MMTF fields as JSON, N, C-alpha, C and O atoms, coordinates in Angstrom:
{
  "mmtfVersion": "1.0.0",
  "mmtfProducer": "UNKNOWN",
  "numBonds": 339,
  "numAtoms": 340,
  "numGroups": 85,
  "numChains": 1,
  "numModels": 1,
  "chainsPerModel": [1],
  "groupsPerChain": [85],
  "chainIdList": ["A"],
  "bondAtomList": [4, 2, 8, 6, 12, 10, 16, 14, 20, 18, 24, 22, 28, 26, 32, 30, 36, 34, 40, 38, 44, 42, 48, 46, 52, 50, 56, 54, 60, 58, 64, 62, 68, 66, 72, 70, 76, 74, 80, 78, 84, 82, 88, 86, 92, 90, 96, 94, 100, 98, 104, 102, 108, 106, 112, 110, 116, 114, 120, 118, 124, 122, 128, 126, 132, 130, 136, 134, 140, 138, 144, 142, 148, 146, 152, 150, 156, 154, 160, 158, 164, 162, 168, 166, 172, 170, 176, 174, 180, 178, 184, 182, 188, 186, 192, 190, 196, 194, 200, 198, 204, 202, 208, 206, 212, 210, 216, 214, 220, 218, 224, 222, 228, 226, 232, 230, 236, 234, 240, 238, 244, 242, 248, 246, 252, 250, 256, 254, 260, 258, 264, 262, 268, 266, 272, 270, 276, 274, 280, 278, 284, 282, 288, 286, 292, 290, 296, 294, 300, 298, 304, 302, 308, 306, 312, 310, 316, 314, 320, 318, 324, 322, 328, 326, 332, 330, 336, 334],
  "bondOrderList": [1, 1, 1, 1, 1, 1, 1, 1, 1, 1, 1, 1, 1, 1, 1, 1, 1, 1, 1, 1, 1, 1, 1, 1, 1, 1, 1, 1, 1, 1, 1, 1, 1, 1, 1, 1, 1, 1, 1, 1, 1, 1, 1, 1, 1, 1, 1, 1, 1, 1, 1, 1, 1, 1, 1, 1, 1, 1, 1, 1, 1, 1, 1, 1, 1, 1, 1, 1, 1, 1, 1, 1, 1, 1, 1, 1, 1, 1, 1, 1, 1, 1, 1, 1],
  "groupList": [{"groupName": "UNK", "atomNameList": ["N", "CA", "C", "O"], "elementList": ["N", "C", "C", "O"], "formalChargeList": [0, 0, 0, 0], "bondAtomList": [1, 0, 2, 1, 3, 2], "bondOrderList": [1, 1, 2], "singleLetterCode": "X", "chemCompType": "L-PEPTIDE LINKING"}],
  "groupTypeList": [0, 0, 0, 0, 0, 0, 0, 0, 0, 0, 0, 0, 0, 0, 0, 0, 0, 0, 0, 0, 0, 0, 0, 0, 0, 0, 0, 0, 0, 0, 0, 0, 0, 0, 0, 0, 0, 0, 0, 0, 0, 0, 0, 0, 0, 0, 0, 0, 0, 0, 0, 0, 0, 0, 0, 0, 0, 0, 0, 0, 0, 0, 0, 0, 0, 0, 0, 0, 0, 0, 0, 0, 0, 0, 0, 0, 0, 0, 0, 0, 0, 0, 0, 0, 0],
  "groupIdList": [1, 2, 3, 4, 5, 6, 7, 8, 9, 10, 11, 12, 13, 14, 15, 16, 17, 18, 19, 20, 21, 22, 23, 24, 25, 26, 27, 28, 29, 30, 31, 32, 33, 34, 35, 36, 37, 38, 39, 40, 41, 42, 43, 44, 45, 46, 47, 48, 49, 50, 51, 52, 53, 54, 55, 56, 57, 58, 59, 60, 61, 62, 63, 64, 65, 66, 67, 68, 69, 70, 71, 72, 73, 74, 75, 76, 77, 78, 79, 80, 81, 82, 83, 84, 85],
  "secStructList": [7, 2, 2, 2, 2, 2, 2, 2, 2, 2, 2, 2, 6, 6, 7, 7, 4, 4, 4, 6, 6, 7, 7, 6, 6, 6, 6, 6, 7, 7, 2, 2, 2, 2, 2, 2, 2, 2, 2, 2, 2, 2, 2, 2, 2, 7, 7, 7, 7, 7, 6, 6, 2, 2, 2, 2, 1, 7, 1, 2, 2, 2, 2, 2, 2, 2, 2, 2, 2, 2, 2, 2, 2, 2, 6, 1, 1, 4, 4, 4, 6, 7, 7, 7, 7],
  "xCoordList": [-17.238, -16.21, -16.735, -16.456, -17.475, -18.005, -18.626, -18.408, -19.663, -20.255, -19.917, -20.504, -18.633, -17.51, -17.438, -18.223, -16.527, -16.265, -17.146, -16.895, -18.173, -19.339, -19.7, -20.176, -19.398, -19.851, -18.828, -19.077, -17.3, -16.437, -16.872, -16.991, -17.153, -17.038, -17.898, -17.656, -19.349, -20.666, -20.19, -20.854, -19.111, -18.942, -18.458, -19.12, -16.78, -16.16, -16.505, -16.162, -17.143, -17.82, -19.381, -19.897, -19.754, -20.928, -21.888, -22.291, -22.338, -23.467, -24.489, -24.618, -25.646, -26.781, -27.643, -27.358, -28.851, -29.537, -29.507, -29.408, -29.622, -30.169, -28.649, -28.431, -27.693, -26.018, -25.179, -24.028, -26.095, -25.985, -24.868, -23.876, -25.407, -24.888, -23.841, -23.495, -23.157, -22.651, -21.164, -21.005, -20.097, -18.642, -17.771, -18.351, -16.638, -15.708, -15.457, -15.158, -15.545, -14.732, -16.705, -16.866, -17.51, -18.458, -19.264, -20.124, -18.909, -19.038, -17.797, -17.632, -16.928, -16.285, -15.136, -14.547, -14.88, -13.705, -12.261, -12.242, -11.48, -10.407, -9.059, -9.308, -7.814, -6.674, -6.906, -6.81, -7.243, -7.499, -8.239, -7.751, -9.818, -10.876, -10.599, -11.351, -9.552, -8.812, -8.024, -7.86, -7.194, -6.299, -7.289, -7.337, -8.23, -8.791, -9.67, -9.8, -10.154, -10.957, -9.756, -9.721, -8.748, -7.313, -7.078, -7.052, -6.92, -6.138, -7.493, -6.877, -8.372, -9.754, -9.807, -9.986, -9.672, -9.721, -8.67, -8.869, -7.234, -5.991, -6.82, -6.996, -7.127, -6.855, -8.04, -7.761, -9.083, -10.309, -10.476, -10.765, -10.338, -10.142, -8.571, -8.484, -7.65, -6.208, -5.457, -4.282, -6.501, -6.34, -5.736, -6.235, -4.48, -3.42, -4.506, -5.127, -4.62, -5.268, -4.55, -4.222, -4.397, -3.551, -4.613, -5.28, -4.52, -5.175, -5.47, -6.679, -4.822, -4.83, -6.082, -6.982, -6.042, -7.247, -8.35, -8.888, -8.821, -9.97, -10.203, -11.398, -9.515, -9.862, -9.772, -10.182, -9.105, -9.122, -10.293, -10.609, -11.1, -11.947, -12.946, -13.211, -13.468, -14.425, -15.202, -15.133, -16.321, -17.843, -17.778, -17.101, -18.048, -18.675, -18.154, -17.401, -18.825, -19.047, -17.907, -17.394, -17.328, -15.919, -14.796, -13.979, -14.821, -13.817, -14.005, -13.03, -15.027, -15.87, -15.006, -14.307, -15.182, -14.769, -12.956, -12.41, -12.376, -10.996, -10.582, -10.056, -11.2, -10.817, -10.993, -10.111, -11.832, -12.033, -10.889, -10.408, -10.58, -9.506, -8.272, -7.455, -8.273, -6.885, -6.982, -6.052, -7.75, -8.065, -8.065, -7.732, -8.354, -8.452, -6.834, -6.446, -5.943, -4.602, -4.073, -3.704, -3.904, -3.109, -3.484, -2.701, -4.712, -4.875, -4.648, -5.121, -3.766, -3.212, -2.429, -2.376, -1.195, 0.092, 0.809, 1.625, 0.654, 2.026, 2.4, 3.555, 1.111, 1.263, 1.696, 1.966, 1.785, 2.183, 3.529, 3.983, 4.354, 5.265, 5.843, 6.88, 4.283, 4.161, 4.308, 3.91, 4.773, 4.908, 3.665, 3.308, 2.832, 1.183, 1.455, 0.572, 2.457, 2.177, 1.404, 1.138],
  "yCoordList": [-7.998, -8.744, -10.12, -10.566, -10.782, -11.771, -12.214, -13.068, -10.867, -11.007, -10.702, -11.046, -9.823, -9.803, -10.848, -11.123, -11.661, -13.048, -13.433, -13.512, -13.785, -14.209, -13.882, -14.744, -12.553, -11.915, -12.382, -12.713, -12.432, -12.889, -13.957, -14.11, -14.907, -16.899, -16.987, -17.692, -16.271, -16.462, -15.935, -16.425, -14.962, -13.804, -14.987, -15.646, -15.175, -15.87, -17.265, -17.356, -18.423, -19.096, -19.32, -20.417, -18.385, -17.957, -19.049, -19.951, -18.842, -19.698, -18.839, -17.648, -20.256, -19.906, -19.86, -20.49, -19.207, -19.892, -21.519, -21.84, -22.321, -23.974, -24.413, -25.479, -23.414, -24.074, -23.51, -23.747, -22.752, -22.324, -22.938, -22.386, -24.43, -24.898, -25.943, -26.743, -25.883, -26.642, -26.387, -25.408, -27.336, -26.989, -26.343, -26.528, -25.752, -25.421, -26.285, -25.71, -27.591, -28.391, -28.905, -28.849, -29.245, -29.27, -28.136, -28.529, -26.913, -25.428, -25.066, -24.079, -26.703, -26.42, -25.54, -24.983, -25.555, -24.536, -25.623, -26.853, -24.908, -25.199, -24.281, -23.189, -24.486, -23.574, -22.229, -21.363, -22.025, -20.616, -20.103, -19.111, -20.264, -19.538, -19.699, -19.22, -20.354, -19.828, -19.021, -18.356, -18.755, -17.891, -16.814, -16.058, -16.695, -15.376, -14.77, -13.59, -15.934, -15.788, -15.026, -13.805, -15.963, -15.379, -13.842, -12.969, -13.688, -12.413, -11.266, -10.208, -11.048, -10.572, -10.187, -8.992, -11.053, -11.142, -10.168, -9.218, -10.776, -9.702, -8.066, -7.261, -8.235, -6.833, -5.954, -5.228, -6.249, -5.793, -5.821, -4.799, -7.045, -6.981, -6.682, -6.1, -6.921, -6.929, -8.503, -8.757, -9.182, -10.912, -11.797, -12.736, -11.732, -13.068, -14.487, -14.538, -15.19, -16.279, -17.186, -16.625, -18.738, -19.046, -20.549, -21.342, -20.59, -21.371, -22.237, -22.458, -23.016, -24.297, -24.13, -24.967, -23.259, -23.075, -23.717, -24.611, -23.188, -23.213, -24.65, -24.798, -25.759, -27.04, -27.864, -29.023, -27.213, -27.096, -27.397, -28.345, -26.052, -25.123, -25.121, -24.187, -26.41, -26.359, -25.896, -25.312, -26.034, -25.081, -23.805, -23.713, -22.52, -21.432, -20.864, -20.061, -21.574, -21.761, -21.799, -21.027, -22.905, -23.154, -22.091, -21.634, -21.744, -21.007, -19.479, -18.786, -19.135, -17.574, -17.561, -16.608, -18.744, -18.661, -18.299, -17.619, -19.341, -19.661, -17.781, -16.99, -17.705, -15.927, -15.1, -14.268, -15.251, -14.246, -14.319, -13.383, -15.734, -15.917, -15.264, -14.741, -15.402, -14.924, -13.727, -13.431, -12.914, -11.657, -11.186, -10.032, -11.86, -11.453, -11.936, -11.227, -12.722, -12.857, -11.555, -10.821, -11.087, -10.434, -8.658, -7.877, -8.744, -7.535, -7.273, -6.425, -8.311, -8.47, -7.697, -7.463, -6.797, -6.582, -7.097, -6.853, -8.08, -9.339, -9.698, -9.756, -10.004, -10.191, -9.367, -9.766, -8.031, -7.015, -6.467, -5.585, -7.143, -6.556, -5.428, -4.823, -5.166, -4.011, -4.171, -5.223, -3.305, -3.965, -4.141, -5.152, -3.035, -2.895, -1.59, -1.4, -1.091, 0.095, 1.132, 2.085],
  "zCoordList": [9.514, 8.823, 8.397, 7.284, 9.252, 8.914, 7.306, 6.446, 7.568, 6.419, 5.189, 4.163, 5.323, 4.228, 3.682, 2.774, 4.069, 3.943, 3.51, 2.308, 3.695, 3.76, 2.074, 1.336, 1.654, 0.307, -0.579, -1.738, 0.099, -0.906, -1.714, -2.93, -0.368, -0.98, -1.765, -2.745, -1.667, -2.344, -3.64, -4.554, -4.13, -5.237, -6.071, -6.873, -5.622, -5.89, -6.525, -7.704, -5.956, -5.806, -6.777, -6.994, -7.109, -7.572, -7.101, -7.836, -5.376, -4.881, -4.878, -4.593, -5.504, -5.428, -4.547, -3.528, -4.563, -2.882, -2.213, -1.029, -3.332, -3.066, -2.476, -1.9, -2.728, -2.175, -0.911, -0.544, -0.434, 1.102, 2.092, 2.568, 2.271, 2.882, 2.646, 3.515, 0.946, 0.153, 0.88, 1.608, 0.627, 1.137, -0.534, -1.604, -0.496, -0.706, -1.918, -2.964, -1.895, -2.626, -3.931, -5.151, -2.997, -3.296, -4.376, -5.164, -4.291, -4.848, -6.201, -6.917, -6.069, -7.523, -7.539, -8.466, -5.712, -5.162, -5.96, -6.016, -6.345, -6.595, -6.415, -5.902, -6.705, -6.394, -6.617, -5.748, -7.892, -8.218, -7.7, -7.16, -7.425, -6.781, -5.319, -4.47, -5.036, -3.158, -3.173, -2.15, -4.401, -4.369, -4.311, -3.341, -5.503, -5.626, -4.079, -3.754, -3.36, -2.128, -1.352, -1.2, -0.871, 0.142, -0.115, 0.751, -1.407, -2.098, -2.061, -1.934, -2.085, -1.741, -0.266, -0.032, 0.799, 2.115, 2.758, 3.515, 2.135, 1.962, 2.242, 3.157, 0.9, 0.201, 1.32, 2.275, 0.908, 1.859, 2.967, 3.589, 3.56, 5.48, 5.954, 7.035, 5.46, 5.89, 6.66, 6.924, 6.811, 6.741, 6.422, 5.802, 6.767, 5.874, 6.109, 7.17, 5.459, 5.42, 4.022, 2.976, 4.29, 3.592, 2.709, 3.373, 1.41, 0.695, 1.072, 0.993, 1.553, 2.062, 3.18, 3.244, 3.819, 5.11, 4.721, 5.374, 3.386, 2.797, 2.396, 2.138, 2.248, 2.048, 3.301, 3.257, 4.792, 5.875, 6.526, 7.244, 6.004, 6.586, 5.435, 4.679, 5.455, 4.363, 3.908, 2.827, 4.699, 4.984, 5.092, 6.116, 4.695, 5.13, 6.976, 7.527, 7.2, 9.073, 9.492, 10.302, 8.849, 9.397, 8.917, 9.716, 7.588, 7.165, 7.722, 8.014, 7.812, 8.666, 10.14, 10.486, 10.897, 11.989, 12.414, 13.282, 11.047, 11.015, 10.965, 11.747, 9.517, 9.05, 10.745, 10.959, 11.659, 12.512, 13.643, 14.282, 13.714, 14.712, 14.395, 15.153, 12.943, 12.187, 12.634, 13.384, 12.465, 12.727, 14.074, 14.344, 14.771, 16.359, 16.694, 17.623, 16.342, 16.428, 15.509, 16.426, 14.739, 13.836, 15.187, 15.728, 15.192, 15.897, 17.515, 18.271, 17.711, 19.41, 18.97, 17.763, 20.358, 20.626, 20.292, 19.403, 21.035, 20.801, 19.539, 19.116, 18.789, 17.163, 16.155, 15.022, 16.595, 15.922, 16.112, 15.383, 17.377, 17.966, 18.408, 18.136, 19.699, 19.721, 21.489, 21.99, 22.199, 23.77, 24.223, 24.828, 23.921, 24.189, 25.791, 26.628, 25.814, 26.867, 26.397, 27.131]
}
């Protein structure tokens, strides 16, 4: 999943090698290309993740990590409202 993500931002984004380690806002990220990142993430991982994260969650690193937590919450019991018996 990681590296999902990972393929989105670079797609989206269109980073080059020399911008690796560039942030979000730095990469020319704006409303639309978060929407399109969020709505991507949606669709392909099943990931609610919300635009705003991404100016949050600037870097790569940071936003990778945010997406996995989301993910490791959404896929609890509890989060699903499920008893878990």
């Amino acid at each position: 999943m990681e590296k999902r993500v990972e393929e989105i931002w670079k797609d989206v984004l269109g980073v080059s090698p020399g911008e690796a380690n560039a942030t979000f806002s730095e990469l020319g990220g704006r409303g639309m290309s978060a929407l399109r990142i969020v709505s991507r993430i949606d669709d392909e991982l099943g990931v609610r993740v919300e635009v705003g994260d991404l100016f949050e969650h600037e870097s790569l690193d940071a936003f990778v990590r945010h997406v996995m937590t989301k993910a490791r919450t959404v896929s609890s019991p509890d989060e699903r409202g499920e008893l878990g018996v």
